[in-house]
PDB file of C-alpha atoms and ligand atoms in Angstrom:
ATOM      1  CA  UNK O   1     150.222  18.317  89.598  1.00 79.00           C
ATOM      2  CA  UNK O   2     148.864  17.436  86.189  1.00 86.00           C
ATOM      3  CA  UNK O   3     146.895  14.405  85.157  1.00 90.00           C
ATOM      4  CA  UNK O   4     147.352  12.838  81.772  1.00 93.00           C
ATOM      5  CA  UNK O   5     144.115  11.713  80.148  1.00 96.00           C
ATOM      6  CA  UNK O   6     144.011   9.429  77.148  1.00 97.00           C
ATOM      7  CA  UNK O   7     141.436  10.618  74.622  1.00 98.00           C
ATOM      8  CA  UNK O   8     141.731   8.111  71.795  1.00 98.00           C
ATOM      9  CA  UNK O   9     144.164   6.300  69.561  1.00 98.00           C
ATOM     10  CA  UNK O  10     145.712   8.168  66.663  1.00 98.00           C
ATOM     11  CA  UNK O  11     144.087   5.620  64.331  1.00 97.00           C
ATOM     12  CA  UNK O  12     140.650   6.667  65.545  1.00 98.00           C
ATOM     13  CA  UNK O  13     140.849  10.061  63.843  1.00 98.00           C
ATOM     14  CA  UNK O  14     141.446  10.107  60.097  1.00 97.00           C
ATOM     15  CA  UNK O  15     143.450  12.944  58.566  1.00 97.00           C
ATOM     16  CA  UNK O  16     141.209  15.959  58.052  1.00 97.00           C
ATOM     17  CA  UNK O  17     138.544  14.778  60.470  1.00 98.00           C
ATOM     18  CA  UNK O  18     137.573  15.118  64.109  1.00 98.00           C
ATOM     19  CA  UNK O  19     136.357  12.859  66.891  1.00 98.00           C
ATOM     20  CA  UNK O  20     134.156  13.778  69.828  1.00 98.00           C
ATOM     21  CA  UNK O  21     135.507  12.452  73.112  1.00 98.00           C
ATOM     22  CA  UNK O  22     133.791  12.654  76.473  1.00 97.00           C
ATOM     23  CA  UNK O  23     136.092  12.195  79.403  1.00 93.00           C
ATOM     24  CA  UNK O  24     136.077  13.274  83.033  1.00 82.00           C
ATOM     25  CA  UNK O  25     134.159  16.570  83.016  1.00 90.00           C
ATOM     26  CA  UNK O  26     135.165  17.451  79.491  1.00 96.00           C
ATOM     27  CA  UNK O  27     133.551  17.101  76.094  1.00 98.00           C
ATOM     28  CA  UNK O  28     136.308  17.536  73.565  1.00 98.00           C
ATOM     29  CA  UNK O  29     136.963  17.497  69.845  1.00 98.00           C
ATOM     30  CA  UNK O  30     140.170  15.799  68.692  1.00 98.00           C
ATOM     31  CA  UNK O  31     141.293  16.990  65.268  1.00 98.00           C
ATOM     32  CA  UNK O  32     143.820  15.395  62.952  1.00 98.00           C
ATOM     33  CA  UNK O  33     145.340  18.024  60.680  1.00 98.00           C
ATOM     34  CA  UNK O  34     147.764  16.286  58.376  1.00 96.00           C
ATOM     35  CA  UNK O  35     148.934  13.934  61.112  1.00 96.00           C
ATOM     36  CA  UNK O  36     149.192  16.607  63.816  1.00 97.00           C
ATOM     37  CA  UNK O  37     146.631  16.322  66.588  1.00 98.00           C
ATOM     38  CA  UNK O  38     144.795  19.248  68.178  1.00 98.00           C
ATOM     39  CA  UNK O  39     142.229  19.260  70.936  1.00 98.00           C
ATOM     40  CA  UNK O  40     139.516  21.832  71.636  1.00 98.00           C
ATOM     41  CA  UNK O  41     136.302  21.961  73.583  1.00 98.00           C
ATOM     42  CA  UNK O  42     133.659  20.317  71.424  1.00 98.00           C
ATOM     43  CA  UNK O  43     130.995  22.898  72.227  1.00 98.00           C
ATOM     44  CA  UNK O  44     130.859  25.928  69.997  1.00 98.00           C
ATOM     45  CA  UNK O  45     131.132  29.121  72.045  1.00 98.00           C
ATOM     46  CA  UNK O  46     128.192  30.585  70.158  1.00 98.00           C
ATOM     47  CA  UNK O  47     125.490  28.004  70.816  1.00 97.00           C
ATOM     48  CA  UNK O  48     124.658  24.327  70.620  1.00 97.00           C
ATOM     49  CA  UNK O  49     127.002  23.427  67.752  1.00 98.00           C
ATOM     50  CA  UNK O  50     129.384  20.493  68.118  1.00 98.00           C
ATOM     51  CA  UNK O  51     132.725  21.333  66.528  1.00 98.00           C
ATOM     52  CA  UNK O  52     133.597  17.683  65.950  1.00 98.00           C
ATOM     53  CA  UNK O  53     130.651  17.655  63.537  1.00 98.00           C
ATOM     54  CA  UNK O  54     131.803  20.812  61.781  1.00 98.00           C
ATOM     55  CA  UNK O  55     133.441  21.242  58.413  1.00 98.00           C
ATOM     56  CA  UNK O  56     137.228  21.244  58.433  1.00 98.00           C
ATOM     57  CA  UNK O  57     139.293  23.093  55.893  1.00 97.00           C
ATOM     58  CA  UNK O  58     143.025  23.462  56.468  1.00 95.00           C
ATOM     59  CA  UNK O  59     143.297  24.540  60.112  1.00 97.00           C
ATOM     60  CA  UNK O  60     139.809  26.020  60.373  1.00 98.00           C
ATOM     61  CA  UNK O  61     136.627  24.348  61.583  1.00 98.00           C
ATOM     62  CA  UNK O  62     133.259  25.729  60.601  1.00 98.00           C
ATOM     63  CA  UNK O  63     130.426  25.135  63.036  1.00 98.00           C
ATOM     64  CA  UNK O  64     127.544  23.378  61.349  1.00 96.00           C
ATOM     65  CA  UNK O  65     124.966  25.468  63.214  1.00 97.00           C
ATOM     66  CA  UNK O  66     125.507  29.073  62.104  1.00 98.00           C
ATOM     67  CA  UNK O  67     128.746  28.705  60.152  1.00 97.00           C
ATOM     68  CA  UNK O  68     130.982  30.448  62.666  1.00 98.00           C
ATOM     69  CA  UNK O  69     134.628  29.476  62.286  1.00 98.00           C
ATOM     70  CA  UNK O  70     137.538  28.836  64.632  1.00 98.00           C
ATOM     71  CA  UNK O  71     141.236  28.258  64.123  1.00 98.00           C
ATOM     72  CA  UNK O  72     141.755  24.690  65.346  1.00 98.00           C
ATOM     73  CA  UNK O  73     145.367  25.304  66.418  1.00 98.00           C
ATOM     74  CA  UNK O  74     144.745  28.454  68.476  1.00 98.00           C
ATOM     75  CA  UNK O  75     141.001  28.476  69.172  1.00 98.00           C
ATOM     76  CA  UNK O  76     140.734  32.014  67.828  1.00 98.00           C
ATOM     77  CA  UNK O  77     137.562  33.082  66.086  1.00 98.00           C
ATOM     78  CA  UNK O  78     137.985  33.225  62.317  1.00 98.00           C
ATOM     79  CA  UNK O  79     134.428  34.101  61.300  1.00 97.00           C
ATOM     80  CA  UNK O  80     131.299  35.367  63.055  1.00 97.00           C
ATOM     81  CA  UNK O  81     128.808  34.970  64.570  1.00 98.00           C
ATOM     82  CA  UNK O  82     131.236  33.453  67.081  1.00 96.00           C
ATOM     83  CA  UNK O  83     132.855  36.065  69.318  1.00 97.00           C
ATOM     84  CA  UNK O  84     134.573  34.036  72.031  1.00 98.00           C
ATOM     85  CA  UNK O  85     137.564  31.811  71.273  1.00 98.00           C
ATOM     86  CA  UNK O  86     137.145  28.096  71.876  1.00 98.00           C
ATOM     87  CA  UNK O  87     139.406  26.579  74.535  1.00 98.00           C
ATOM     88  CA  UNK O  88     142.311  24.519  73.260  1.00 98.00           C
ATOM     89  CA  UNK O  89     144.349  21.847  75.028  1.00 97.00           C
ATOM     90  CA  UNK O  90     147.913  20.902  74.102  1.00 96.00           C
ATOM     91  CA  UNK O  91     147.797  17.387  72.682  1.00 97.00           C
ATOM     92  CA  UNK O  92     150.471  14.833  73.475  1.00 96.00           C
ATOM     93  CA  UNK O  93     150.911  11.885  71.135  1.00 97.00           C
ATOM     94  CA  UNK O  94     152.666   8.862  72.587  1.00 96.00           C
ATOM     95  CA  UNK O  95     152.662   5.185  71.641  1.00 95.00           C
ATOM     96  CA  UNK O  96     149.771   5.617  69.239  1.00 97.00           C
ATOM     97  CA  UNK O  97     147.574   7.435  71.748  1.00 98.00           C
ATOM     98  CA  UNK O  98     146.398  11.030  71.959  1.00 98.00           C
ATOM     99  CA  UNK O  99     146.485  12.555  75.432  1.00 97.00           C
ATOM    100  CA  UNK O 100     145.935  15.859  77.161  1.00 97.00           C
ATOM    101  CA  UNK O 101     147.322  16.985  80.478  1.00 91.00           C
ATOM    102  CA  UNK O 102     144.966  18.811  82.780  1.00 87.00           C
TER     103      UNK O 102
HETATM  104  S1  FES W 201     126.371  27.419  67.474  1.00 65.94           S
HETATM  105 FE1  FES W 201     128.261  27.480  66.420  1.00 65.94          FE
HETATM  106  S2  FES W 201     128.113  29.212  65.135  1.00 65.94           S
HETATM  107 FE2  FES W 201     126.264  29.259  66.275  1.00 65.94          FE
END
């Protein structure tokens, strides 16, 4: 049984930016890459960095703490010092809202 959680409206996240959303037990980053929405954990897997405050280029986010990088679509590490992928959540867009199912 999955629960659908609304994170934000699509209008809340400009193209090429990210929004931090706290919901239930999760702290998430919602990314808008050219109109496609992606959701990851907001916390960098390397330390205290917040990925929603990182630098976004194409489909990569660079943590603003130690410049580690992750692929926003897959969560895979792109550049050290990060070693552990960041968790991703399939985003569902419906009626102008961005949702995840957990
Ligand atoms: S906290 Fe993100 S790279 Fe170190």
